[in-house]
One Martini backbone bead per residue (centre of mass of N, CA, C, O) as a GRO file, in nm:
protein
  392
    1MET     BB    1   0.109   0.034   0.013
    2ASN     BB    2   0.036   0.395  -0.053
    3LEU     BB    3   0.136   0.640   0.237
    4ASN     BB    4   0.170   0.944   0.123
    5LYS     BB    5  -0.160   1.000   0.086
    6ASN     BB    6  -0.157   0.933   0.379
    7LEU     BB    7  -0.243   0.936   0.702
    8PRO     BB    8  -0.315   0.885   1.003
    9THR     BB    9  -0.468   0.752   1.268
   10GLY     BB   10  -0.578   1.052   1.396
   11THR     BB   11  -0.563   1.261   1.140
   12ARG     BB   12  -0.551   1.584   1.034
   13ASP     BB   13  -0.613   1.843   0.757
   14LYS     BB   14  -0.610   2.193   0.780
   15LEU     BB   15  -0.801   2.430   0.558
   16PHE     BB   16  -0.808   2.752   0.598
   17ARG     BB   17  -1.062   2.837   0.773
   18GLU     BB   18  -1.004   2.673   0.999
   19ALA     BB   19  -0.690   2.732   1.060
   20ARG     BB   20  -0.782   2.997   1.129
   21ALA     BB   21  -0.926   2.979   1.356
   22SER     BB   22  -0.747   2.779   1.553
   23TYR     BB   23  -0.540   3.029   1.555
   24GLN     BB   24  -0.716   3.233   1.707
   25ILE     BB   25  -0.820   3.030   1.942
   26GLU     BB   26  -0.553   3.034   2.048
   27GLN     BB   27  -0.490   3.331   2.094
   28GLN     BB   28  -0.726   3.414   2.264
   29VAL     BB   29  -0.657   3.222   2.513
   30ASN     BB   30  -0.332   3.341   2.538
   31HIS     BB   31  -0.488   3.614   2.603
   32TYR     BB   32  -0.656   3.570   2.879
   33PHE     BB   33  -0.459   3.448   3.050
   34ALA     BB   34  -0.215   3.663   3.025
   35LYS     BB   35  -0.434   3.879   3.189
   36ARG     BB   36  -0.462   3.652   3.468
   37GLY     BB   37  -0.121   3.617   3.512
   38PHE     BB   38  -0.007   3.408   3.298
   39LYS     BB   39   0.258   3.265   3.244
   40ARG     BB   40   0.452   3.113   3.027
   41ILE     BB   41   0.491   2.797   2.869
   42GLU     BB   42   0.746   2.532   2.709
   43THR     BB   43   0.752   2.184   2.522
   44PRO     BB   44   0.832   1.940   2.430
   45VAL     BB   45   0.694   1.690   2.218
   46ILE     BB   46   0.953   1.529   2.325
   47GLU     BB   47   0.989   1.262   2.565
   48PHE     BB   48   1.062   1.086   2.785
   49GLU     BB   49   0.914   0.778   2.925
   50ASP     BB   50   0.947   0.845   3.240
   51VAL     BB   51   0.744   1.093   3.255
   52PHE     BB   52   0.479   0.872   3.201
   53SER     BB   53   0.532   0.554   3.386
   54SER     BB   54   0.360   0.574   3.594
   55GLU     BB   55   0.076   0.548   3.747
   56HIS     BB   56  -0.072   0.820   3.667
   57GLN     BB   57  -0.017   0.693   3.314
   58ALA     BB   58  -0.171   0.369   3.263
   59ASP     BB   59  -0.348   0.460   3.032
   60ALA     BB   60  -0.139   0.588   2.819
   61LYS     BB   61  -0.138   0.616   2.473
   62LEU     BB   62   0.153   0.546   2.304
   63TYR     BB   63   0.399   0.717   2.142
   64ARG     BB   64   0.688   0.497   2.072
   65PHE     BB   65   1.044   0.574   2.018
   66PHE     BB   66   1.376   0.567   1.898
   67ASP     BB   67   1.646   0.731   1.964
   68GLU     BB   68   1.970   0.729   1.826
   69LYS     BB   69   2.058   0.571   2.140
   70GLY     BB   70   1.808   0.382   2.214
   71ARG     BB   71   1.594   0.558   2.345
   72LEU     BB   72   1.330   0.593   2.510
   73THR     BB   73   1.020   0.767   2.321
   74VAL     BB   74   0.770   1.033   2.345
   75LEU     BB   75   0.476   1.164   2.308
   76ARG     BB   76   0.249   1.378   2.402
   77PRO     BB   77  -0.025   1.358   2.593
   78ASP     BB   78   0.035   1.578   2.772
   79MET     BB   79   0.115   1.883   2.994
   80THR     BB   80   0.138   1.813   3.296
   81LEU     BB   81   0.386   1.642   3.319
   82PRO     BB   82   0.592   1.833   3.153
   83ILE     BB   83   0.570   2.077   3.391
   84GLY     BB   84   0.669   1.892   3.642
   85ARG     BB   85   0.949   1.859   3.518
   86VAL     BB   86   1.035   2.193   3.495
   87VAL     BB   87   0.966   2.261   3.787
   88SER     BB   88   1.149   2.016   3.940
   89THR     BB   89   1.391   2.111   3.731
   90THR     BB   90   1.508   2.418   3.758
   91GLY     BB   91   1.421   2.591   4.017
   92VAL     BB   92   1.215   2.763   4.054
   93THR     BB   93   0.933   2.948   4.219
   94LEU     BB   94   0.742   2.923   4.443
   95PRO     BB   95   0.451   3.008   4.310
   96LEU     BB   96   0.269   2.907   4.019
   97LYS     BB   97   0.130   3.078   3.688
   98LEU     BB   98   0.057   2.887   3.381
   99SER     BB   99   0.091   2.820   3.065
  100TYR     BB  100  -0.058   2.719   2.738
  101SER     BB  101   0.030   2.541   2.409
  102GLY     BB  102  -0.032   2.252   2.193
  103LYS     BB  103   0.068   1.927   2.094
  104ILE     BB  104  -0.113   1.634   2.136
  105PHE     BB  105  -0.086   1.237   2.193
  106ARG     BB  106  -0.313   0.947   2.098
  107ALA     BB  107  -0.277   0.605   2.081
  108ASN     BB  108  -0.548   0.507   1.939
  109GLU     BB  109  -0.797   0.334   1.815
  110ASP     BB  110  -0.904   0.210   1.550
  111PHE     BB  111  -1.206   0.326   1.505
  112GLY     BB  112  -1.298   0.556   1.735
  113GLY     BB  113  -1.293   0.854   1.631
  114GLU     BB  114  -1.050   0.995   1.762
  115GLN     BB  115  -0.795   1.237   1.819
  116ASN     BB  116  -0.441   1.173   1.801
  117GLU     BB  117  -0.420   1.464   1.740
  118GLN     BB  118  -0.452   1.777   1.983
  119THR     BB  119  -0.520   2.081   2.074
  120GLN     BB  120  -0.372   2.255   2.387
  121ALA     BB  121  -0.489   2.440   2.670
  122GLY     BB  122  -0.389   2.624   2.937
  123ILE     BB  123  -0.348   2.580   3.326
  124GLU     BB  124  -0.117   2.615   3.592
  125ILE     BB  125  -0.107   2.570   3.925
  126ILE     BB  126   0.114   2.623   4.172
  127GLY     BB  127   0.155   2.646   4.530
  128TYR     BB  128  -0.174   2.626   4.616
  129PRO     BB  129  -0.377   2.545   4.871
  130SER     BB  130  -0.596   2.687   4.768
  131ILE     BB  131  -0.922   2.706   4.676
  132LYS     BB  132  -0.904   2.886   4.504
  133ALA     BB  133  -0.712   2.730   4.258
  134GLU     BB  134  -0.984   2.673   4.127
  135ILE     BB  135  -1.172   2.905   4.125
  136GLU     BB  136  -0.957   3.012   3.880
  137CYS     BB  137  -1.022   2.811   3.701
  138ILE     BB  138  -1.297   2.778   3.646
  139LEU     BB  139  -1.311   3.110   3.573
  140SER     BB  140  -1.109   3.043   3.321
  141GLY     BB  141  -1.328   2.864   3.148
  142ILE     BB  142  -1.546   3.044   3.141
  143GLY     BB  143  -1.422   3.284   3.012
  144VAL     BB  144  -1.336   3.185   2.762
  145LEU     BB  145  -1.557   3.078   2.649
  146ASN     BB  146  -1.734   3.343   2.623
  147ALA     BB  147  -1.504   3.455   2.465
  148LEU     BB  148  -1.594   3.222   2.256
  149GLU     BB  149  -1.890   3.220   2.212
  150ILE     BB  150  -1.990   2.960   2.375
  151PRO     BB  151  -2.272   2.798   2.383
  152ASN     BB  152  -2.431   2.627   2.608
  153PHE     BB  153  -2.301   2.562   2.867
  154GLN     BB  154  -2.118   2.330   3.123
  155ILE     BB  155  -2.054   2.269   3.431
  156GLU     BB  156  -1.880   1.994   3.592
  157LEU     BB  157  -1.839   1.854   3.911
  158GLY     BB  158  -1.609   1.656   4.093
  159HIS     BB  159  -1.443   1.406   4.319
  160ALA     BB  160  -1.187   1.223   4.378
  161ALA     BB  161  -1.184   1.140   4.672
  162ILE     BB  162  -1.430   0.969   4.660
  163TYR     BB  163  -1.331   0.728   4.490
  164ARG     BB  164  -1.107   0.672   4.646
  165ARG     BB  165  -1.273   0.627   4.933
  166VAL     BB  166  -1.403   0.360   4.823
  167ILE     BB  167  -1.143   0.190   4.686
  168HIS     BB  168  -1.018   0.193   5.025
  169LEU     BB  169  -1.275   0.025   5.171
  170LEU     BB  170  -1.268  -0.202   5.025
  171ASN     BB  171  -1.040  -0.348   4.849
  172LEU     BB  172  -0.939  -0.369   4.584
  173PRO     BB  173  -0.801  -0.504   4.319
  174GLU     BB  174  -0.707  -0.418   4.028
  175THR     BB  175  -0.912  -0.583   3.831
  176ALA     BB  176  -1.166  -0.482   3.989
  177GLU     BB  177  -1.132  -0.171   4.017
  178MET     BB  178  -1.170  -0.135   3.732
  179ASP     BB  179  -1.469  -0.262   3.683
  180PHE     BB  180  -1.574  -0.060   3.835
  181ARG     BB  181  -1.485   0.219   3.690
  182LEU     BB  182  -1.661   0.117   3.441
  183LEU     BB  183  -1.943   0.119   3.620
  184ILE     BB  184  -1.936   0.453   3.665
  185GLN     BB  185  -1.877   0.553   3.397
  186ASN     BB  186  -2.125   0.371   3.261
  187LYS     BB  187  -2.396   0.390   3.495
  188SER     BB  188  -2.469   0.110   3.599
  189LEU     BB  189  -2.758  -0.030   3.749
  190THR     BB  190  -2.672  -0.327   3.758
  191GLY     BB  191  -2.338  -0.340   3.776
  192ILE     BB  192  -2.354  -0.256   4.064
  193GLN     BB  193  -2.571  -0.437   4.237
  194GLN     BB  194  -2.360  -0.680   4.194
  195PHE     BB  195  -2.121  -0.569   4.315
  196VAL     BB  196  -2.257  -0.504   4.621
  197THR     BB  197  -2.345  -0.807   4.637
  198GLU     BB  198  -2.033  -0.918   4.637
  199ASN     BB  199  -1.925  -0.587   4.778
  200PRO     BB  200  -1.967  -0.554   5.094
  201SER     BB  201  -2.055  -0.237   5.244
  202THR     BB  202  -2.099   0.085   5.435
  203LEU     BB  203  -2.169   0.168   5.103
  204ASP     BB  204  -2.399   0.091   4.961
  205ASP     BB  205  -2.586   0.311   4.930
  206PHE     BB  206  -2.395   0.520   4.791
  207ILE     BB  207  -2.314   0.353   4.544
  208LEU     BB  208  -2.578   0.299   4.415
  209ALA     BB  209  -2.625   0.605   4.365
  210LEU     BB  210  -2.418   0.693   4.190
  211PRO     BB  211  -2.514   0.683   3.876
  212ARG     BB  212  -2.772   0.917   3.988
  213LEU     BB  213  -2.513   1.144   4.111
  214PHE     BB  214  -2.654   1.378   3.852
  215GLY     BB  215  -2.655   1.749   3.846
  216PRO     BB  216  -2.801   1.965   4.078
  217ALA     BB  217  -2.608   2.036   4.294
  218THR     BB  218  -2.776   2.086   4.538
  219THR     BB  219  -2.961   1.836   4.498
  220ILE     BB  220  -2.719   1.623   4.503
  221LEU     BB  221  -2.602   1.680   4.756
  222LYS     BB  222  -2.780   1.624   4.975
  223GLN     BB  223  -2.853   1.348   4.912
  224ALA     BB  224  -2.526   1.246   4.976
  225LYS     BB  225  -2.554   1.305   5.249
  226ASN     BB  226  -2.753   1.092   5.339
  227LEU     BB  227  -2.583   0.853   5.210
  228THR     BB  228  -2.337   0.917   5.408
  229THR     BB  229  -2.080   0.920   5.711
  230ASP     BB  230  -1.837   0.939   5.608
  231LYS     BB  231  -1.582   1.186   5.625
  232GLY     BB  232  -1.480   1.196   5.375
  233ILE     BB  233  -1.699   1.219   5.155
  234LEU     BB  234  -1.839   1.483   5.355
  235THR     BB  235  -1.548   1.657   5.236
  236ALA     BB  236  -1.606   1.655   4.982
  237LEU     BB  237  -1.905   1.783   4.944
  238THR     BB  238  -1.824   2.059   5.118
  239GLU     BB  239  -1.587   2.147   4.870
  240MET     BB  240  -1.826   2.180   4.682
  241GLU     BB  241  -2.003   2.365   4.757
  242THR     BB  242  -1.791   2.595   4.790
  243ILE     BB  243  -1.743   2.618   4.490
  244VAL     BB  244  -2.005   2.669   4.419
  245ASP     BB  245  -2.095   2.944   4.546
  246ALA     BB  246  -1.883   3.115   4.400
  247VAL     BB  247  -1.922   3.042   4.063
  248SER     BB  248  -2.243   3.033   4.018
  249TYR     BB  249  -2.255   3.334   3.863
  250ALA     BB  250  -2.094   3.259   3.602
  251ALA     BB  251  -2.268   2.968   3.605
  252ASP     BB  252  -2.366   2.675   3.547
  253ILE     BB  253  -2.393   2.427   3.784
  254SER     BB  254  -2.273   2.088   3.845
  255VAL     BB  255  -2.297   1.733   3.911
  256ASP     BB  256  -2.055   1.403   3.939
  257LEU     BB  257  -1.997   1.156   4.179
  258GLY     BB  258  -1.899   0.956   3.895
  259LEU     BB  259  -1.649   1.090   3.831
  260VAL     BB  260  -1.368   0.988   3.608
  261GLN     BB  261  -1.049   1.061   3.542
  262ASP     BB  262  -0.836   0.923   3.313
  263PHE     BB  263  -0.623   1.032   3.518
  264HIS     BB  264  -0.449   0.942   3.827
  265TYR     BB  265  -0.355   1.199   3.982
  266TYR     BB  266  -0.614   1.311   4.130
  267THR     BB  267  -0.738   1.448   4.444
  268GLY     BB  268  -0.985   1.657   4.367
  269ILE     BB  269  -1.112   1.847   4.224
  270ILE     BB  270  -1.324   1.805   3.925
  271PHE     BB  271  -1.367   1.883   3.586
  272ARG     BB  272  -1.598   2.007   3.337
  273GLY     BB  273  -1.723   2.058   2.957
  274TYR     BB  274  -1.979   2.164   2.778
  275ALA     BB  275  -2.236   2.105   2.555
  276ASP     BB  276  -2.475   2.107   2.278
  277LEU     BB  277  -2.301   2.075   2.025
  278ALA     BB  278  -2.112   1.872   2.205
  279ALA     BB  279  -2.035   1.504   2.233
  280ASP     BB  280  -1.804   1.618   2.446
  281ASN     BB  281  -1.557   1.722   2.627
  282PHE     BB  282  -1.354   2.009   2.626
  283LEU     BB  283  -1.299   2.052   2.984
  284SER     BB  284  -1.056   1.967   3.183
  285GLY     BB  285  -0.994   1.884   3.571
  286GLY     BB  286  -0.783   1.911   3.893
  287ARG     BB  287  -0.627   1.816   4.159
  288TYR     BB  288  -0.253   1.733   4.192
  289ASP     BB  289  -0.053   1.682   4.476
  290HIS     BB  290   0.142   1.418   4.363
  291LEU     BB  291   0.304   1.438   4.119
  292LEU     BB  292   0.578   1.587   4.173
  293GLU     BB  293   0.698   1.377   4.304
  294GLN     BB  294   0.806   1.185   4.042
  295PHE     BB  295   1.062   1.451   4.074
  296THR     BB  296   1.023   1.453   4.382
  297SER     BB  297   1.073   1.458   4.726
  298SER     BB  298   0.858   1.649   4.707
  299SER     BB  299   0.567   1.825   4.740
  300SER     BB  300   0.278   2.035   4.494
  301PRO     BB  301   0.042   2.212   4.490
  302ALA     BB  302  -0.223   2.153   4.261
  303VAL     BB  303  -0.401   2.310   3.951
  304GLY     BB  304  -0.559   2.248   3.675
  305LEU     BB  305  -0.642   2.324   3.263
  306ALA     BB  306  -0.789   2.165   2.988
  307LEU     BB  307  -0.831   2.273   2.625
  308ASN     BB  308  -1.008   2.125   2.320
  309LEU     BB  309  -0.963   2.326   2.035
  310ASP     BB  310  -1.057   2.153   1.817
  311SER     BB  311  -1.385   2.174   1.982
  312LEU     BB  312  -1.429   2.458   1.962
  313THR     BB  313  -1.396   2.498   1.660
  314THR     BB  314  -1.615   2.341   1.590
  315LEU     BB  315  -1.832   2.466   1.767
  316GLN     BB  316  -1.761   2.764   1.618
  317ASN     BB  317  -1.916   2.652   1.341
  318ARG     BB  318  -2.172   2.516   1.465
  319ALA     BB  319  -2.277   2.822   1.568
  320GLY     BB  320  -2.126   3.032   1.338
  321ILE     BB  321  -1.896   3.217   1.436
  322ILE     BB  322  -1.750   3.181   1.194
  323LYS     BB  323  -1.589   3.375   0.959
  324LYS     BB  324  -1.524   3.463   0.732
  325GLN     BB  325  -1.331   3.574   0.527
  326THR     BB  326  -1.242   3.841   0.372
  327PRO     BB  327  -1.256   3.964   0.085
  328THR     BB  328  -1.109   4.023  -0.231
  329THR     BB  329  -1.131   4.361  -0.419
  330LEU     BB  330  -0.803   4.353  -0.520
  331LEU     BB  331  -0.608   4.346  -0.762
  332ILE     BB  332  -0.258   4.359  -0.830
  333HIS     BB  333  -0.103   4.437  -1.129
  334TYR     BB  334   0.283   4.434  -1.202
  335ASP     BB  335   0.556   4.563  -1.270
  336LEU     BB  336   0.873   4.504  -1.173
  337ASP     BB  337   0.949   4.825  -1.176
  338ALA     BB  338   0.649   4.847  -0.964
  339ILE     BB  339   0.656   4.730  -0.682
  340GLN     BB  340   0.680   4.964  -0.471
  341GLN     BB  341   0.394   5.081  -0.592
  342ALA     BB  342   0.236   4.808  -0.523
  343GLU     BB  343   0.292   4.752  -0.215
  344LYS     BB  344   0.186   5.022  -0.120
  345LEU     BB  345  -0.093   5.003  -0.219
  346MET     BB  346  -0.162   4.729  -0.045
  347GLN     BB  347  -0.124   4.902   0.215
  348GLU     BB  348  -0.365   5.112   0.166
  349THR     BB  349  -0.568   4.859   0.079
  350PRO     BB  350  -0.788   4.691   0.159
  351ASN     BB  351  -0.827   4.387   0.009
  352SER     BB  352  -0.546   4.330  -0.086
  353GLU     BB  353  -0.333   4.177  -0.399
  354LEU     BB  354  -0.099   4.020  -0.545
  355SER     BB  355  -0.012   3.941  -0.872
  356PHE     BB  356   0.185   3.631  -1.019
  357PHE     BB  357   0.159   3.707  -1.291
  358GLU     BB  358   0.295   3.794  -1.637
  359THR     BB  359  -0.033   3.873  -1.733
  360PRO     BB  360  -0.304   4.067  -1.758
  361THR     BB  361  -0.498   3.819  -1.842
  362ASN     BB  362  -0.460   3.656  -1.607
  363ALA     BB  363  -0.575   3.811  -1.401
  364ILE     BB  364  -0.862   3.841  -1.530
  365SER     BB  365  -0.909   3.525  -1.480
  366PHE     BB  366  -0.888   3.482  -1.205
  367ALA     BB  367  -1.081   3.727  -1.080
  368LYS     BB  368  -1.309   3.582  -1.218
  369LYS     BB  369  -1.283   3.290  -1.041
  370TRP     BB  370  -1.242   3.483  -0.783
  371GLN     BB  371  -1.441   3.724  -0.739
  372ILE     BB  372  -1.297   4.003  -0.821
  373PRO     BB  373  -1.357   4.327  -0.912
  374THR     BB  374  -1.076   4.401  -0.917
  375VAL     BB  375  -0.829   4.506  -1.179
  376VAL     BB  376  -0.514   4.652  -1.188
  377HIS     BB  377  -0.219   4.828  -1.315
  378VAL     BB  378   0.111   4.865  -1.243
  379ALA     BB  379   0.334   5.116  -1.321
  380ARG     BB  380   0.559   5.325  -1.250
  381ASP     BB  381   0.371   5.593  -1.375
  382SER     BB  382   0.088   5.391  -1.317
  383ILE     BB  383  -0.297   5.342  -1.245
  384GLN     BB  384  -0.469   5.077  -1.392
  385THR     BB  385  -0.781   4.989  -1.469
  386ILE     BB  386  -0.829   4.631  -1.636
  387PHE     BB  387  -1.077   4.568  -1.415
  388HIS     BB  388  -1.442   4.532  -1.373
  389LYS     BB  389  -1.742   4.418  -1.323
  390GLU     BB  390  -1.958   4.660  -1.371
  391ALA     BB  391  -1.871   4.683  -1.674
  392GLU     BB  392  -1.903   4.415  -1.838
   0.00000   0.00000   0.00000
């Protein structure tokens, strides 16, 4: 098979209007974060595999390859761990508010419909133990979505400590934990019922309700508190209430107490963003207080937010927000000895461009094909209109 005309699975080309929209969205997001005081950071697309080999990345689907010295390297599947590596190894002074944007790569299975190459942007707030760090991440996410005019979006909160507490009390072996994780993610009522029958505990009522504990924040959190007396879970629920009270003025907030993130490094509040026109979440993040321990002997509190910019571009397109590029209204054909005059005319005339054709006839044909209404011919000592659509 000749592969030089095909693309690897999960990748795609972006042309013209979509490419311009993607670039503009990335600029808008970066500008927004800069206005909120975040400092930009960039990391290499290629990292040594050890950066992503911890238990936190157990489910990561990596593109692996060897460098020229035979060392195993990967294309980064997310930005959080590389930033953790930077913070832990460069001696930068904490606390920090960092922002980033760039490509990430995940080797998803064929025919799954997922994009293996994505453009991601986000923020990392490192060294702040206060709940205000979570609040800042959520408000920043809401602010970006408003700036991008994303319609009818919703922010959903969960708490990683709830799932962690359930797993700790059940003391499940690894394979059973993976099965339970899938049941929770799929909100399988019958599966959860069977699981509770086979694994009875003091949390039976709470676990049985987990698939249904999602929706309006105030209502669900109140229901959940009546289903358990476990102090760890109640502390997490109270923390969620605090954040909902703090950010609900900015957007509608829902909760999902069975929310489990794909990456295992989250330790506290977790959140996602959805919209009516989106098939999946395009915003995610949460607190990960122990992640930096992978690179250093000490830990540091941290909260992150990530945005899938490709999904946001698609959302803008579906919502009719992406505007067509302003069409060219003047084509400037020029003699070689009149390049300076032609360049000056283009700079002074909005929506104009230079013609690269040898003859005026070809320039006119091009203008007719692409519906450019006017063509001028710039000579050393003159500028002459040689085509005008209304004069035809």
